[in-house]
PDB file of C-alpha atoms in Angstrom:
ATOM      1  CA  MET R   1      27.119  68.489-141.708  1.00 53.00           C
ATOM      2  CA  ALA R   2      25.524  71.478-139.965  1.00 64.00           C
ATOM      3  CA  GLY R   3      26.765  74.879-141.129  1.00 73.00           C
ATOM      4  CA  THR R   4      27.911  77.998-138.813  1.00 77.00           C
ATOM      5  CA  LYS R   5      24.522  79.343-139.560  1.00 81.00           C
ATOM      6  CA  GLU R   6      22.312  76.179-138.430  1.00 82.00           C
ATOM      7  CA  ILE R   7      24.893  76.105-135.099  1.00 81.00           C
ATOM      8  CA  LYS R   8      24.457  79.442-134.209  1.00 83.00           C
ATOM      9  CA  THR R   9      20.771  79.586-134.333  1.00 85.00           C
ATOM     10  CA  HIS R  10      21.028  76.685-131.938  1.00 83.00           C
ATOM     11  CA  ILE R  11      23.051  78.207-129.398  1.00 85.00           C
ATOM     12  CA  ASP R  12      20.936  81.452-129.308  1.00 86.00           C
ATOM     13  CA  SER R  13      17.867  78.954-128.914  1.00 86.00           C
ATOM     14  CA  VAL R  14      19.563  77.396-125.495  1.00 85.00           C
ATOM     15  CA  GLN R  15      20.654  80.509-124.119  1.00 87.00           C
ATOM     16  CA  GLU R  16      16.646  81.329-124.332  1.00 86.00           C
ATOM     17  CA  THR R  17      15.478  78.171-122.837  1.00 86.00           C
ATOM     18  CA  ARG R  18      18.473  78.513-120.087  1.00 86.00           C
ATOM     19  CA  LYS R  19      16.628  82.012-119.135  1.00 86.00           C
ATOM     20  CA  ILE R  20      13.602  80.893-119.323  1.00 87.00           C
ATOM     21  CA  THR R  21      15.099  77.812-116.948  1.00 85.00           C
ATOM     22  CA  ASN R  22      17.110  80.003-115.002  1.00 86.00           C
ATOM     23  CA  ALA R  23      14.008  82.726-114.197  1.00 86.00           C
ATOM     24  CA  MET R  24      11.531  79.243-113.488  1.00 82.00           C
ATOM     25  CA  TYR R  25      14.458  78.259-110.674  1.00 83.00           C
ATOM     26  CA  LEU R  26      14.332  81.648-109.030  1.00 85.00           C
ATOM     27  CA  ILE R  27      10.610  81.801-109.211  1.00 83.00           C
ATOM     28  CA  ALA R  28      10.276  78.249-107.649  1.00 81.00           C
ATOM     29  CA  SER R  29      12.964  79.066-104.927  1.00 83.00           C
ATOM     30  CA  THR R  30      10.810  82.285-103.860  1.00 85.00           C
ATOM     31  CA  LYS R  31       7.525  80.367-103.625  1.00 81.00           C
ATOM     32  CA  LEU R  32       9.455  77.515-101.965  1.00 79.00           C
ATOM     33  CA  ARG R  33      10.797  80.251 -99.165  1.00 83.00           C
ATOM     34  CA  LYS R  34       7.224  81.851 -98.713  1.00 81.00           C
ATOM     35  CA  ALA R  35       5.493  78.604 -98.081  1.00 77.00           C
ATOM     36  CA  ARG R  36       7.777  77.213 -95.552  1.00 77.00           C
ATOM     37  CA  GLN R  37       7.406  80.237 -93.748  1.00 81.00           C
ATOM     38  CA  GLU R  38       3.183  80.426 -94.275  1.00 77.00           C
ATOM     39  CA  LEU R  39       3.575  76.967 -92.536  1.00 73.00           C
ATOM     40  CA  GLU R  40       5.979  77.492 -89.803  1.00 77.00           C
ATOM     41  CA  ASN R  41       3.483  80.947 -88.864  1.00 78.00           C
ATOM     42  CA  THR R  42       0.169  78.435 -88.501  1.00 75.00           C
ATOM     43  CA  ARG R  43       1.781  75.550 -87.102  1.00 74.00           C
ATOM     44  CA  PRO R  44       2.201  76.287 -83.663  1.00 81.00           C
ATOM     45  CA  TYR R  45      -1.762  76.711 -83.262  1.00 78.00           C
ATOM     46  CA  PHE R  46      -2.246  73.512 -84.428  1.00 76.00           C
ATOM     47  CA  GLU R  47       0.593  71.735 -82.228  1.00 78.00           C
ATOM     48  CA  ALA R  48      -1.785  73.337 -79.280  1.00 81.00           C
ATOM     49  CA  LEU R  49      -4.744  71.644 -80.662  1.00 80.00           C
ATOM     50  CA  ARG R  50      -3.162  68.094 -80.975  1.00 77.00           C
ATOM     51  CA  GLY R  51      -1.683  68.944 -77.421  1.00 79.00           C
ATOM     52  CA  GLU R  52      -5.205  69.711 -76.462  1.00 78.00           C
ATOM     53  CA  ILE R  53      -6.356  66.738 -77.840  1.00 78.00           C
ATOM     54  CA  LYS R  54      -3.678  64.444 -76.335  1.00 77.00           C
ATOM     55  CA  ARG R  55      -5.058  65.903 -73.026  1.00 76.00           C
ATOM     56  CA  VAL R  56      -8.599  64.847 -73.613  1.00 76.00           C
ATOM     57  CA  PHE R  57      -7.490  61.261 -73.954  1.00 72.00           C
ATOM     58  CA  ARG R  58      -5.172  61.259 -71.180  1.00 72.00           C
ATOM     59  CA  THR R  59      -8.167  62.557 -69.053  1.00 72.00           C
ATOM     60  CA  ALA R  60     -10.830  60.783 -69.978  1.00 69.00           C
ATOM     61  CA  GLY R  61      -9.084  57.808 -72.462  1.00 63.00           C
ATOM     62  CA  LYS R  62     -12.621  56.195 -72.750  1.00 71.00           C
ATOM     63  CA  VAL R  63     -14.219  58.391 -74.594  1.00 72.00           C
ATOM     64  CA  ASP R  64     -16.240  57.461 -77.507  1.00 74.00           C
ATOM     65  CA  SER R  65     -16.023  59.481 -80.677  1.00 76.00           C
ATOM     66  CA  HIS R  66     -17.181  57.965 -84.447  1.00 78.00           C
ATOM     67  CA  TYR R  67     -13.774  60.085 -85.733  1.00 80.00           C
ATOM     68  CA  PHE R  68     -11.518  57.276 -83.945  1.00 79.00           C
ATOM     69  CA  TYR R  69     -11.719  53.618 -83.875  1.00 76.00           C
ATOM     70  CA  PRO R  70     -13.066  52.089 -80.971  1.00 72.00           C
ATOM     71  CA  ALA R  71     -11.187  51.897 -77.620  1.00 65.00           C
ATOM     72  CA  THR R  72     -11.530  47.919 -77.906  1.00 65.00           C
ATOM     73  CA  GLY R  73      -9.439  48.016 -81.392  1.00 62.00           C
ATOM     74  CA  GLU R  74     -10.286  48.781 -85.171  1.00 60.00           C
ATOM     75  CA  ARG R  75     -13.328  47.231 -87.055  1.00 61.00           C
ATOM     76  CA  PRO R  76     -13.543  46.256 -90.146  1.00 58.00           C
ATOM     77  CA  ARG R  77     -14.815  48.968 -92.554  1.00 64.00           C
ATOM     78  CA  GLY R  78     -16.407  48.670 -95.898  1.00 70.00           C
ATOM     79  CA  GLY R  79     -18.403  50.752 -98.064  1.00 82.00           C
ATOM     80  CA  THR R  80     -17.417  53.882 -99.920  1.00 89.00           C
ATOM     81  CA  TYR R  81     -13.695  55.766 -99.010  1.00 92.00           C
ATOM     82  CA  GLY R  82     -12.938  59.121-100.157  1.00 92.00           C
ATOM     83  CA  CYS R  83      -9.304  60.053-101.435  1.00 93.00           C
ATOM     84  CA  LEU R  84      -8.120  63.592-101.851  1.00 93.00           C
ATOM     85  CA  VAL R  85      -5.496  63.607-104.299  1.00 93.00           C
ATOM     86  CA  ILE R  86      -3.323  66.599-104.243  1.00 91.00           C
ATOM     87  CA  THR R  87      -1.195  67.523-107.714  1.00 90.00           C
ATOM     88  CA  ALA R  88       0.056  70.428-109.379  1.00 87.00           C
ATOM     89  CA  ASP R  89      -1.582  73.005-111.849  1.00 84.00           C
ATOM     90  CA  LYS R  90       1.470  72.211-114.998  1.00 80.00           C
ATOM     91  CA  GLY R  91       4.426  69.906-115.184  1.00 76.00           C
ATOM     92  CA  LEU R  92       8.076  70.762-115.414  1.00 74.00           C
ATOM     93  CA  ALA R  93       8.614  69.280-111.714  1.00 76.00           C
ATOM     94  CA  GLY R  94      10.338  65.834-112.339  1.00 76.00           C
ATOM     95  CA  SER R  95       8.194  63.155-111.138  1.00 82.00           C
ATOM     96  CA  TYR R  96       6.471  64.761-108.698  1.00 84.00           C
ATOM     97  CA  ASN R  97       2.589  64.101-109.903  1.00 88.00           C
ATOM     98  CA  GLN R  98       3.542  60.736-111.592  1.00 89.00           C
ATOM     99  CA  ASN R  99       4.511  59.610-107.844  1.00 89.00           C
ATOM    100  CA  VAL R 100       1.089  61.329-106.334  1.00 91.00           C
ATOM    101  CA  ILE R 101      -1.137  59.880-109.254  1.00 91.00           C
ATOM    102  CA  ARG R 102       0.875  56.276-108.683  1.00 91.00           C
ATOM    103  CA  GLU R 103      -0.401  56.045-105.626  1.00 91.00           C
ATOM    104  CA  ALA R 104      -3.900  57.562-106.016  1.00 92.00           C
ATOM    105  CA  MET R 105      -4.598  54.848-108.655  1.00 92.00           C
ATOM    106  CA  LYS R 106      -2.795  51.781-106.216  1.00 92.00           C
ATOM    107  CA  LEU R 107      -5.652  53.070-103.818  1.00 91.00           C
ATOM    108  CA  LEU R 108      -8.021  52.519-106.562  1.00 91.00           C
ATOM    109  CA  GLU R 109      -7.098  49.036-107.367  1.00 91.00           C
ATOM    110  CA  GLN R 110      -6.962  48.183-103.630  1.00 90.00           C
ATOM    111  CA  HIS R 111     -10.676  49.532-103.210  1.00 89.00           C
ATOM    112  CA  PRO R 112     -12.064  50.338-106.752  1.00 90.00           C
ATOM    113  CA  ASP R 113     -15.511  51.937-104.158  1.00 90.00           C
ATOM    114  CA  THR R 114     -13.773  55.068-103.756  1.00 91.00           C
ATOM    115  CA  LYS R 115     -14.906  58.723-104.433  1.00 92.00           C
ATOM    116  CA  LEU R 116     -12.104  61.207-105.490  1.00 93.00           C
ATOM    117  CA  PHE R 117     -11.472  64.798-104.350  1.00 93.00           C
ATOM    118  CA  VAL R 118      -8.642  66.356-106.562  1.00 92.00           C
ATOM    119  CA  VAL R 119      -6.702  69.456-106.229  1.00 90.00           C
ATOM    120  CA  GLY R 120      -4.411  70.713-109.245  1.00 87.00           C
ATOM    121  CA  GLU R 121      -5.236  70.841-112.421  1.00 88.00           C
ATOM    122  CA  TYR R 122      -2.656  67.720-113.434  1.00 89.00           C
ATOM    123  CA  GLY R 123      -4.905  65.530-111.394  1.00 89.00           C
ATOM    124  CA  ARG R 124      -7.961  67.101-113.142  1.00 90.00           C
ATOM    125  CA  ARG R 125      -6.673  66.190-116.380  1.00 90.00           C
ATOM    126  CA  PHE R 126      -4.866  62.534-115.883  1.00 91.00           C
ATOM    127  CA  PHE R 127      -8.584  61.574-114.781  1.00 92.00           C
ATOM    128  CA  ASN R 128     -10.736  62.681-116.638  1.00 91.00           C
ATOM    129  CA  MET R 129      -8.473  61.128-119.863  1.00 91.00           C
ATOM    130  CA  ARG R 130      -8.723  58.333-118.745  1.00 91.00           C
ATOM    131  CA  ASN R 131     -12.219  58.574-117.732  1.00 91.00           C
ATOM    132  CA  ILE R 132     -12.060  57.969-114.331  1.00 91.00           C
ATOM    133  CA  PRO R 133     -14.855  59.578-112.261  1.00 92.00           C
ATOM    134  CA  ILE R 134     -13.839  62.576-109.971  1.00 91.00           C
ATOM    135  CA  GLU R 135     -16.192  63.111-107.257  1.00 90.00           C
ATOM    136  CA  HIS R 136     -15.505  66.978-106.956  1.00 89.00           C
ATOM    137  CA  SER R 137     -12.718  69.263-108.184  1.00 87.00           C
ATOM    138  CA  PHE R 138     -11.504  71.754-106.216  1.00 84.00           C
ATOM    139  CA  LEU R 139     -11.061  74.357-109.266  1.00 76.00           C
ATOM    140  CA  TYR R 140      -8.735  77.033-107.440  1.00 69.00           C
ATOM    141  CA  THR R 141      -5.031  77.039-108.405  1.00 65.00           C
ATOM    142  CA  ALA R 142      -2.756  75.074-106.409  1.00 65.00           C
ATOM    143  CA  GLN R 143      -0.044  77.242-106.454  1.00 72.00           C
ATOM    144  CA  ASN R 144      -1.610  79.202-103.476  1.00 76.00           C
ATOM    145  CA  PRO R 145      -2.880  77.024-100.439  1.00 81.00           C
ATOM    146  CA  THR R 146      -4.519  78.714 -97.886  1.00 81.00           C
ATOM    147  CA  MET R 147      -6.241  78.234 -94.566  1.00 84.00           C
ATOM    148  CA  ALA R 148      -9.690  79.455 -95.958  1.00 86.00           C
ATOM    149  CA  ARG R 149      -9.057  76.502 -99.195  1.00 88.00           C
ATOM    150  CA  ALA R 150      -8.387  74.199 -96.359  1.00 88.00           C
ATOM    151  CA  ARG R 151     -11.435  74.527 -94.344  1.00 88.00           C
ATOM    152  CA  GLU R 152     -13.633  74.154 -97.472  1.00 90.00           C
ATOM    153  CA  ILE R 153     -12.009  71.100 -98.432  1.00 91.00           C
ATOM    154  CA  SER R 154     -12.432  70.094 -95.055  1.00 91.00           C
ATOM    155  CA  ALA R 155     -16.105  70.739 -94.575  1.00 91.00           C
ATOM    156  CA  LEU R 156     -16.661  68.668 -97.873  1.00 91.00           C
ATOM    157  CA  LEU R 157     -15.282  65.554 -96.692  1.00 92.00           C
ATOM    158  CA  LEU R 158     -16.761  65.623 -93.335  1.00 91.00           C
ATOM    159  CA  ASP R 159     -20.068  66.145 -94.627  1.00 91.00           C
ATOM    160  CA  GLY R 160     -19.536  62.847 -96.436  1.00 90.00           C
ATOM    161  CA  PHE R 161     -18.171  61.453 -93.397  1.00 90.00           C
ATOM    162  CA  ASP R 162     -20.634  62.528 -90.865  1.00 87.00           C
ATOM    163  CA  ARG R 163     -23.699  61.518 -93.243  1.00 87.00           C
ATOM    164  CA  GLY R 164     -22.038  58.307 -93.647  1.00 87.00           C
ATOM    165  CA  GLU R 165     -21.693  58.085 -96.804  1.00 89.00           C
ATOM    166  CA  LEU R 166     -17.857  58.080 -96.469  1.00 89.00           C
ATOM    167  CA  GLN R 167     -16.310  55.061 -94.274  1.00 88.00           C
ATOM    168  CA  LYS R 168     -12.612  56.353 -94.229  1.00 89.00           C
ATOM    169  CA  ILE R 169     -11.409  59.459 -96.011  1.00 91.00           C
ATOM    170  CA  PHE R 170      -7.068  58.922 -97.250  1.00 93.00           C
ATOM    171  CA  VAL R 171      -5.045  62.078 -98.377  1.00 92.00           C
ATOM    172  CA  VAL R 172      -2.450  61.314-101.095  1.00 93.00           C
ATOM    173  CA  TYR R 173       0.168  63.872-100.963  1.00 90.00           C
ATOM    174  CA  THR R 174       3.524  64.854-101.222  1.00 86.00           C
ATOM    175  CA  ASP R 175       5.383  64.771 -98.078  1.00 80.00           C
ATOM    176  CA  MET R 176       8.601  67.111 -97.796  1.00 71.00           C
ATOM    177  CA  ALA R 177      10.941  64.906 -95.201  1.00 65.00           C
ATOM    178  CA  SER R 178      13.550  67.069 -95.559  1.00 62.00           C
ATOM    179  CA  ALA R 179      15.021  69.875 -97.787  1.00 58.00           C
ATOM    180  CA  MET R 180      16.754  66.976 -99.959  1.00 62.00           C
ATOM    181  CA  SER R 181      13.893  64.176 -99.857  1.00 66.00           C
ATOM    182  CA  SER R 182      10.246  63.731-100.152  1.00 74.00           C
ATOM    183  CA  GLN R 183       7.914  61.398-100.858  1.00 82.00           C
ATOM    184  CA  ALA R 184       4.214  60.373-102.647  1.00 85.00           C
ATOM    185  CA  SER R 185       2.142  58.846 -99.669  1.00 84.00           C
ATOM    186  CA  SER R 186      -1.284  57.968 -99.095  1.00 87.00           C
ATOM    187  CA  THR R 187      -2.326  58.582 -95.511  1.00 86.00           C
ATOM    188  CA  ARG R 188      -5.642  57.920 -93.918  1.00 87.00           C
ATOM    189  CA  LEU R 189      -7.131  60.730 -91.995  1.00 85.00           C
ATOM    190  CA  LEU R 190     -10.288  59.502 -90.853  1.00 83.00           C
ATOM    191  CA  PRO R 191     -10.684  57.448 -88.658  1.00 83.00           C
ATOM    192  CA  PHE R 192      -7.843  57.844 -86.445  1.00 79.00           C
ATOM    193  CA  HIS R 193      -6.044  55.753 -84.451  1.00 76.00           C
ATOM    194  CA  ARG R 194      -6.851  56.570 -80.983  1.00 70.00           C
ATOM    195  CA  THR R 195      -2.650  55.937 -80.545  1.00 70.00           C
ATOM    196  CA  TYR R 196      -1.953  58.436 -83.030  1.00 68.00           C
ATOM    197  CA  PHE R 197      -2.791  60.936 -80.269  1.00 70.00           C
ATOM    198  CA  ALA R 198      -2.316  58.872 -76.783  1.00 61.00           C
ATOM    199  CA  ASP R 199       1.215  56.993 -77.682  1.00 52.00           C
ATOM    200  CA  ALA R 200       2.541  60.409 -77.720  1.00 47.00           C
ATOM    201  CA  VAL R 201       1.295  61.749 -74.284  1.00 44.00           C
ATOM    202  CA  ARG R 202       2.776  58.700 -72.272  1.00 47.00           C
ATOM    203  CA  THR R 203       5.638  60.354 -71.097  1.00 45.00           C
ATOM    204  CA  GLU R 204       3.586  63.641 -69.924  1.00 47.00           C
ATOM    205  CA  GLN R 205       3.161  64.433 -66.252  1.00 49.00           C
ATOM    206  CA  PRO R 206      -0.928  63.943 -65.535  1.00 50.00           C
ATOM    207  CA  ALA R 207      -2.945  67.101 -64.766  1.00 49.00           C
ATOM    208  CA  ALA R 208      -2.694  68.340 -61.648  1.00 50.00           C
ATOM    209  CA  GLU R 209      -6.463  69.394 -61.650  1.00 52.00           C
ATOM    210  CA  PRO R 210      -9.274  67.410 -62.835  1.00 62.00           C
ATOM    211  CA  PHE R 211     -10.868  69.001 -66.138  1.00 67.00           C
ATOM    212  CA  GLU R 212     -14.697  69.777 -66.283  1.00 71.00           C
ATOM    213  CA  PHE R 213     -15.919  69.116 -69.753  1.00 70.00           C
ATOM    214  CA  LEU R 214     -19.412  70.932 -70.608  1.00 70.00           C
ATOM    215  CA  PRO R 215     -21.733  69.904 -71.946  1.00 76.00           C
ATOM    216  CA  ASP R 216     -20.070  66.454 -72.191  1.00 74.00           C
ATOM    217  CA  VAL R 217     -16.245  64.753 -72.846  1.00 74.00           C
ATOM    218  CA  ARG R 218     -17.588  63.823 -76.439  1.00 75.00           C
ATOM    219  CA  THR R 219     -19.127  67.089 -77.787  1.00 79.00           C
ATOM    220  CA  VAL R 220     -15.704  68.769 -76.721  1.00 78.00           C
ATOM    221  CA  LEU R 221     -13.809  66.121 -78.644  1.00 77.00           C
ATOM    222  CA  ASP R 222     -15.994  66.176 -81.468  1.00 77.00           C
ATOM    223  CA  ASN R 223     -15.750  69.711 -81.816  1.00 82.00           C
ATOM    224  CA  MET R 224     -12.342  69.580 -81.607  1.00 81.00           C
ATOM    225  CA  MET R 225     -11.834  67.346 -84.362  1.00 84.00           C
ATOM    226  CA  PRO R 226     -12.708  69.421 -87.292  1.00 86.00           C
ATOM    227  CA  SER R 227     -10.037  71.841 -86.710  1.00 86.00           C
ATOM    228  CA  TYR R 228      -7.356  69.562 -86.559  1.00 86.00           C
ATOM    229  CA  VAL R 229      -8.834  67.556 -89.503  1.00 88.00           C
ATOM    230  CA  SER R 230      -8.459  71.436 -91.549  1.00 88.00           C
ATOM    231  CA  GLY R 231      -5.082  72.020 -89.960  1.00 86.00           C
ATOM    232  CA  PHE R 232      -4.063  68.446 -91.305  1.00 87.00           C
ATOM    233  CA  ILE R 233      -5.759  69.035 -94.940  1.00 89.00           C
ATOM    234  CA  TYR R 234      -3.602  72.866 -95.050  1.00 87.00           C
ATOM    235  CA  SER R 235      -0.171  70.768 -93.620  1.00 84.00           C
ATOM    236  CA  ALA R 236      -0.340  68.757 -96.420  1.00 86.00           C
ATOM    237  CA  LEU R 237      -1.401  71.247 -99.231  1.00 88.00           C
ATOM    238  CA  ILE R 238       1.765  73.175 -97.686  1.00 85.00           C
ATOM    239  CA  ASP R 239       4.084  70.349 -97.737  1.00 84.00           C
ATOM    240  CA  SER R 240       2.357  68.830-101.718  1.00 85.00           C
ATOM    241  CA  PHE R 241       3.529  72.857-102.713  1.00 84.00           C
ATOM    242  CA  CYS R 242       6.604  73.001-101.165  1.00 83.00           C
ATOM    243  CA  CYS R 243       7.744  69.747-102.530  1.00 84.00           C
ATOM    244  CA  GLU R 244       6.299  70.731-106.117  1.00 83.00           C
ATOM    245  CA  GLN R 245       8.662  73.781-105.996  1.00 83.00           C
ATOM    246  CA  ASN R 246      11.528  72.264-104.802  1.00 82.00           C
ATOM    247  CA  ALA R 247      10.897  69.142-107.662  1.00 82.00           C
ATOM    248  CA  ARG R 248      10.735  72.127-109.860  1.00 81.00           C
ATOM    249  CA  MET R 249      14.285  73.741-108.537  1.00 82.00           C
ATOM    250  CA  THR R 250      15.575  70.292-108.875  1.00 81.00           C
ATOM    251  CA  ALA R 251      14.741  69.611-112.697  1.00 82.00           C
ATOM    252  CA  MET R 252      15.335  73.644-113.817  1.00 86.00           C
ATOM    253  CA  ASP R 253      18.864  72.958-111.911  1.00 83.00           C
ATOM    254  CA  SER R 254      19.252  69.916-114.030  1.00 84.00           C
ATOM    255  CA  ALA R 255      18.045  71.530-117.101  1.00 84.00           C
ATOM    256  CA  ASN R 256      20.650  74.765-116.711  1.00 85.00           C
ATOM    257  CA  GLN R 257      23.200  72.254-116.172  1.00 85.00           C
ATOM    258  CA  ASN R 258      22.393  70.360-119.614  1.00 88.00           C
ATOM    259  CA  ALA R 259      21.925  73.541-121.064  1.00 87.00           C
ATOM    260  CA  GLU R 260      25.642  74.471-120.288  1.00 86.00           C
ATOM    261  CA  ALA R 261      26.847  70.910-121.441  1.00 87.00           C
ATOM    262  CA  LEU R 262      24.859  71.450-124.948  1.00 87.00           C
ATOM    263  CA  LEU R 263      26.240  75.303-125.069  1.00 86.00           C
ATOM    264  CA  GLY R 264      29.934  73.947-124.769  1.00 87.00           C
ATOM    265  CA  ASP R 265      29.627  71.021-126.945  1.00 87.00           C
ATOM    266  CA  LEU R 266      27.597  72.902-129.660  1.00 85.00           C
ATOM    267  CA  SER R 267      30.472  76.102-129.086  1.00 86.00           C
ATOM    268  CA  LEU R 268      32.945  73.472-129.892  1.00 86.00           C
ATOM    269  CA  GLN R 269      30.983  72.053-133.157  1.00 84.00           C
ATOM    270  CA  PHE R 270      30.668  75.938-134.122  1.00 82.00           C
ATOM    271  CA  ASN R 271      34.436  76.863-133.195  1.00 83.00           C
ATOM    272  CA  ARG R 272      35.669  73.711-135.763  1.00 83.00           C
ATOM    273  CA  VAL R 273      33.254  74.194-138.706  1.00 79.00           C
ATOM    274  CA  ARG R 274      34.154  77.926-138.581  1.00 80.00           C
ATOM    275  CA  GLN R 275      38.061  76.787-138.632  1.00 81.00           C
ATOM    276  CA  SER R 276      37.103  74.342-141.253  1.00 80.00           C
ATOM    277  CA  ALA R 277      35.483  76.874-143.333  1.00 77.00           C
ATOM    278  CA  ILE R 278      38.244  78.925-143.089  1.00 80.00           C
ATOM    279  CA  THR R 279      41.121  76.611-143.873  1.00 82.00           C
ATOM    280  CA  GLN R 280      39.082  75.652-147.101  1.00 79.00           C
ATOM    281  CA  GLU R 281      38.917  79.583-147.892  1.00 79.00           C
ATOM    282  CA  ILE R 282      42.869  79.639-147.302  1.00 83.00           C
ATOM    283  CA  THR R 283      43.356  76.397-149.310  1.00 81.00           C
ATOM    284  CA  GLU R 284      40.705  77.900-152.086  1.00 79.00           C
ATOM    285  CA  ILE R 285      42.789  81.135-152.070  1.00 82.00           C
ATOM    286  CA  SER R 286      46.300  79.710-152.282  1.00 81.00           C
ATOM    287  CA  ALA R 287      44.907  77.029-155.009  1.00 78.00           C
ATOM    288  CA  GLY R 288      43.521  80.297-156.654  1.00 78.00           C
ATOM    289  CA  ALA R 289      47.128  82.195-156.570  1.00 76.00           C
ATOM    290  CA  ARG R 290      49.169  78.815-157.411  1.00 78.00           C
ATOM    291  CA  ALA R 291      47.306  78.486-161.014  1.00 76.00           C
ATOM    292  CA  GLN R 292      47.624  82.186-161.507  1.00 78.00           C
ATOM    293  CA  ARG R 293      51.066  81.785-161.357  1.00 77.00           C
ATOM    294  CA  GLN R 294      51.774  78.376-163.403  1.00 77.00           C
ATOM    295  CA  LYS R 295      49.232  80.223-165.980  1.00 75.00           C
ATOM    296  CA  ARG R 296      51.370  83.869-165.759  1.00 76.00           C
ATOM    297  CA  GLN R 297      54.613  81.814-166.201  1.00 75.00           C
ATOM    298  CA  LYS R 298      53.333  79.452-169.182  1.00 74.00           C
ATOM    299  CA  THR R 299      52.447  83.008-171.030  1.00 75.00           C
ATOM    300  CA  GLU R 300      55.763  84.062-170.091  1.00 69.00           C
ATOM    301  CA  ARG R 301      57.300  81.666-171.816  1.00 64.00           C
TER     302      ARG R 301
END
């Protein structure tokens, strides 16, 4: 059985660990609020951009663009796929990284001819340790998503798509459905289905005045789509970052609760051991005093 010194050392160690987990919880909550605010600040622009793309389809529904499946329906596309995998730079976030990796591996199993584009140190280490080739690794940290980085990622993916090297592009990230729930998902980024934009405009009123597209409607649409793709990737980066911080907050809160429970058990164990030691000392003193009395009585006789 451990002595009081060992238990006291264990208690001090748990208390120091609890300070670290509590600090990580506070840091994650601050980063989460900041990331949400940044997303809210940029969302109106991309919502307006999506509205303009809807307007294009409402005005010229039969426009053709290689960013979209044909109006006649989806054509089967073979060839090489591109997959952007967004992970964190470190663990200590519950199952956040594992869920993203699981979705990416599922896509690789379904279509082995897939090139990986990885954001986050955790994903880089995972694929490198398993000798899974990475087409491009974005070496900047996943802790600070910015619009400039989203445009850099978008430009690289669109370059491969425009040149025909990538037939489809997927994004594997964690979507924050609400403050209490998030889910890792694999979303096809390109090509888009026309219904992705067309269905949402059925209830809108037709344009009062006809639009004029210069030089033509396809050129206008092709120039709008890269900005929209950048916005989608930026949103995925922010969503993933928010989910990471939320998962880390949950993990650290659970660690704090476990630390509290462990400290309670250790304190109880410490008190029992100390009480046992005190009782043993009193017993030894009493036994010694009794032995001295008996010795003195024998001497007096």
